[in-house]
Amino acid sequence: MWRHSIKPRPDWERIVTEQGLVFPVTELPDGTKRPYWNESAWYEVTGDEVDMLEAATEELWAMCVDAAGHMAATMSDQRLGLPPGSLDVVRRSIARQDPSLYSRFDLVYGADGTVKMLEINGDTPTGLVETGVAQWRWLEDRMPELDQWNSVHERLVAGWERLRTSGATDGNELHFFYDLGEGDAYDDGEMEMTAHYLMDTAVQAGFATLAHPMAEVGWNPDAREFRDVNDYRVRNAFKLYAWEQMLAEPFGRHVVEQRETRPVRWFEPAWKALLSTKALLPVLWERNPGHRLLLPAYFDEPGDLVDWVAKPLHGREGENIRIHLDDALEDVVMPGSYGVEGWVYQAYNELPVFDGNHVVIGSWVIDNEAAGMLVRESDGPVTDYFSRVCPHVISDALSPDDAQRQAWLAERVGPDAPRVASGG
């Protein structure tokens, strides 16, 4: 893997904004701005590297699905920092075999060729527009003769279509809800942007859709059903709103207490809450000790770790991360509002640094298949709100034609996808 500098396209901010990436720049605490979409550089990977990352992603995915079943069968809400009754909702979801659509791993790809899993966001991952649209369109503009590890858009459309035609949804009406955020919690439109992009892929898959903020969802006590902003019954819903947050609110207690006459089909399903908490990390290590793709991790204390990273169970955007290195004078401590729910400790793994940028790979799983990657850069060892994203290119693979892409998509979808099972 190599990093190359390149001149950005003229008027690149307008280009990516019109493609749907509504926050091409990030405002720093001092009021200055820097590119969030950083096309002043691109990353080169080879086909062999992509094959290796793809296989690692799918192996990790199988382990995570297994761990989720084990957690549901053996752990408590308190241990996982979840609201009371959450695991009952999770277990019902597993018993129904609720299908999922997508997740994103954060991976370290070291200079020595090793791959390590930092974590997975299985409930509310973002970065789809950057991966599936902006970097693909950049490739078409700058290096159209070459390829990219990126079937995100096609797999999302195919995944929604499979859900619509397999009986996983109640009809073909699908709502999209998102956390709009207010004040300091406003995310520059990231959730809204991601939800609307996913809505577009669902429309292409044949769904009739409507999107609005989660806060506008209502409850009809007579009919005992959730209603949208137009007082229309919600049958199927995609949400960019964390399960642990939703189930702690009066809104979510209707789900916990099974008050619905006809329950909403939620995407992502409730069992994915177990792939959102960092509690997954020590469970993975316990069930797969010494695995080459995992880092040692423990609940509550660092154990025998010398250099470690403390992570709050429900932390996001690098908030409250603490890095302890045995030979450093001070720990790196990130600000934030997480931690009361509990902590895990994971072995520290140094990120590769390219031209001063610390790099993490976001690797996507869509409909149980590895689907592509996004490169994120940060100034330090924590990938936080101020990180940037860069496009990548497979330098030894020519751009495939449509027939070849369709063949790849078809041959990789099989019946042996991991299935979550309680006690797995």
CSV table of N, CA, C and O in Angstrom, one decimal, residues 174-180 191-192 195-196 199 209-218 226-234 237-241 251:
chain,number,residue,atom,x,y,z
A,174,LEU,N,-41.0,1.6,3.0
A,174,LEU,CA,-39.8,1.6,3.9
A,174,LEU,C,-39.5,3.0,4.3
A,174,LEU,O,-39.3,3.9,3.5
A,175,HIS,N,-39.5,3.2,5.7
A,175,HIS,CA,-39.2,4.6,6.2
A,175,HIS,C,-37.7,4.6,6.5
A,175,HIS,O,-37.1,3.6,6.9
A,176,PHE,N,-37.1,5.8,6.4
A,176,PHE,CA,-35.7,6.1,6.8
A,176,PHE,C,-35.7,7.1,7.9
A,176,PHE,O,-36.2,8.3,7.6
A,177,PHE,N,-35.2,6.8,9.1
A,177,PHE,CA,-35.2,7.7,10.2
A,177,PHE,C,-33.7,8.0,10.6
A,177,PHE,O,-32.8,7.1,10.5
A,178,TYR,N,-33.4,9.2,11.0
A,178,TYR,CA,-32.0,9.5,11.4
A,178,TYR,C,-32.0,10.5,12.5
A,178,TYR,O,-33.0,11.2,12.8
A,179,ASP,N,-30.9,10.5,13.2
A,179,ASP,CA,-30.7,11.4,14.4
A,179,ASP,C,-30.2,12.8,13.8
A,179,ASP,O,-29.1,12.9,13.3
A,180,LEU,N,-31.1,13.8,13.8
A,180,LEU,CA,-30.7,15.0,13.2
A,180,LEU,C,-29.7,15.8,14.0
A,180,LEU,O,-28.8,16.5,13.5
A,191,MET,N,-25.7,12.1,9.3
A,191,MET,CA,-26.7,11.1,9.4
A,191,MET,C,-27.8,11.3,8.4
A,191,MET,O,-28.2,10.3,7.7
A,192,GLU,N,-28.2,12.5,8.2
A,192,GLU,CA,-29.2,12.8,7.2
A,192,GLU,C,-28.7,12.4,5.8
A,192,GLU,O,-29.5,11.8,5.0
A,195,ALA,N,-28.6,8.6,5.4
A,195,ALA,CA,-29.9,8.0,5.4
A,195,ALA,C,-30.6,8.2,4.0
A,195,ALA,O,-31.2,7.3,3.4
A,196,HIS,N,-30.4,9.4,3.4
A,196,HIS,CA,-30.9,9.7,2.1
A,196,HIS,C,-30.2,8.9,1.0
A,196,HIS,O,-30.8,8.5,0.0
A,199,MET,N,-31.6,5.6,1.2
A,199,MET,CA,-33.0,5.6,0.7
A,199,MET,C,-33.0,5.5,-0.9
A,199,MET,O,-33.8,4.8,-1.5
A,209,THR,N,-40.5,4.9,-0.4
A,209,THR,CA,-39.8,5.3,0.8
A,209,THR,C,-40.2,6.7,1.2
A,209,THR,O,-40.7,7.5,0.5
A,210,LEU,N,-39.9,7.0,2.5
A,210,LEU,CA,-40.0,8.3,3.1
A,210,LEU,C,-39.0,8.5,4.2
A,210,LEU,O,-38.7,7.5,4.9
A,211,ALA,N,-38.4,9.7,4.2
A,211,ALA,CA,-37.3,9.9,5.3
A,211,ALA,C,-37.7,11.1,6.1
A,211,ALA,O,-38.2,12.1,5.6
A,212,HIS,N,-37.4,11.0,7.4
A,212,HIS,CA,-37.5,12.2,8.3
A,212,HIS,C,-36.8,11.9,9.6
A,212,HIS,O,-36.4,10.8,9.9
A,213,PRO,N,-36.5,12.9,10.4
A,213,PRO,CA,-35.8,12.7,11.7
A,213,PRO,C,-36.5,11.8,12.6
A,213,PRO,O,-37.8,11.7,12.6
A,214,MET,N,-35.8,11.0,13.4
A,214,MET,CA,-36.3,10.1,14.3
A,214,MET,C,-37.3,10.8,15.3
A,214,MET,O,-38.2,10.2,15.8
A,215,ALA,N,-36.9,12.0,15.7
A,215,ALA,CA,-37.7,12.8,16.6
A,215,ALA,C,-39.1,13.0,16.2
A,215,ALA,O,-40.0,13.3,17.0
A,216,GLU,N,-39.4,12.9,14.9
A,216,GLU,CA,-40.8,13.1,14.4
A,216,GLU,C,-41.6,11.8,14.3
A,216,GLU,O,-42.7,11.8,13.8
A,217,VAL,N,-41.0,10.7,14.7
A,217,VAL,CA,-41.8,9.5,14.8
A,217,VAL,C,-42.7,9.5,16.0
A,217,VAL,O,-42.3,10.0,17.1
A,218,GLY,N,-44.0,9.1,15.8
A,218,GLY,CA,-45.0,9.2,16.9
A,218,GLY,C,-45.5,7.8,17.3
A,218,GLY,O,-45.2,6.8,16.7
A,226,PHE,N,-46.3,2.5,15.8
A,226,PHE,CA,-45.6,3.7,15.5
A,226,PHE,C,-46.1,4.4,14.2
A,226,PHE,O,-46.5,3.7,13.3
A,227,ARG,N,-46.1,5.7,14.3
A,227,ARG,CA,-46.6,6.5,13.1
A,227,ARG,C,-45.6,7.5,12.6
A,227,ARG,O,-44.8,8.0,13.4
A,228,ASP,N,-45.6,7.7,11.3
A,228,ASP,CA,-44.6,8.7,10.8
A,228,ASP,C,-45.1,10.1,10.9
A,228,ASP,O,-46.2,10.4,11.5
A,229,VAL,N,-44.4,11.1,10.3
A,229,VAL,CA,-44.8,12.5,10.4
A,229,VAL,C,-46.1,12.8,9.8
A,229,VAL,O,-46.7,13.8,10.2
A,230,ASN,N,-46.6,11.9,8.9
A,230,ASN,CA,-47.9,12.1,8.3
A,230,ASN,C,-49.0,11.3,8.9
A,230,ASN,O,-50.1,11.1,8.4
A,231,ASP,N,-48.7,10.7,10.1
A,231,ASP,CA,-49.6,9.9,10.9
A,231,ASP,C,-49.9,8.6,10.1
A,231,ASP,O,-51.0,8.1,10.2
A,232,TYR,N,-48.9,8.1,9.3
A,232,TYR,CA,-49.1,6.9,8.6
A,232,TYR,C,-48.3,5.8,9.3
A,232,TYR,O,-47.2,6.0,9.8
A,233,ARG,N,-48.9,4.6,9.4
A,233,ARG,CA,-48.3,3.5,10.1
A,233,ARG,C,-46.9,3.1,9.6
A,233,ARG,O,-46.7,3.1,8.3
A,234,VAL,N,-45.9,2.9,10.5
A,234,VAL,CA,-44.6,2.5,10.1
A,234,VAL,C,-44.5,1.0,10.1
A,234,VAL,O,-44.8,0.3,11.1
A,237,ALA,N,-38.6,0.0,8.8
A,237,ALA,CA,-37.9,1.2,9.0
A,237,ALA,C,-36.4,1.0,9.1
A,237,ALA,O,-35.9,0.0,9.8
A,238,PHE,N,-35.6,1.8,8.4
A,238,PHE,CA,-34.2,1.8,8.6
A,238,PHE,C,-33.9,3.0,9.5
A,238,PHE,O,-34.5,4.1,9.3
A,239,LYS,N,-33.0,2.8,10.5
A,239,LYS,CA,-32.7,3.9,11.4
A,239,LYS,C,-31.2,4.2,11.5
A,239,LYS,O,-30.5,3.2,11.6
A,240,LEU,N,-30.8,5.4,11.5
A,240,LEU,CA,-29.5,5.8,11.9
A,240,LEU,C,-29.6,6.4,13.3
A,240,LEU,O,-29.5,7.6,13.5
A,241,TYR,N,-29.8,5.5,14.2
A,241,TYR,CA,-30.1,5.9,15.6
A,241,TYR,C,-29.8,4.6,16.4
A,241,TYR,O,-30.4,3.6,16.2
A,251,PHE,N,-39.8,6.1,23.9
A,251,PHE,CA,-40.1,5.6,22.5
A,251,PHE,C,-39.7,4.1,22.4
A,251,PHE,O,-40.5,3.3,22.0
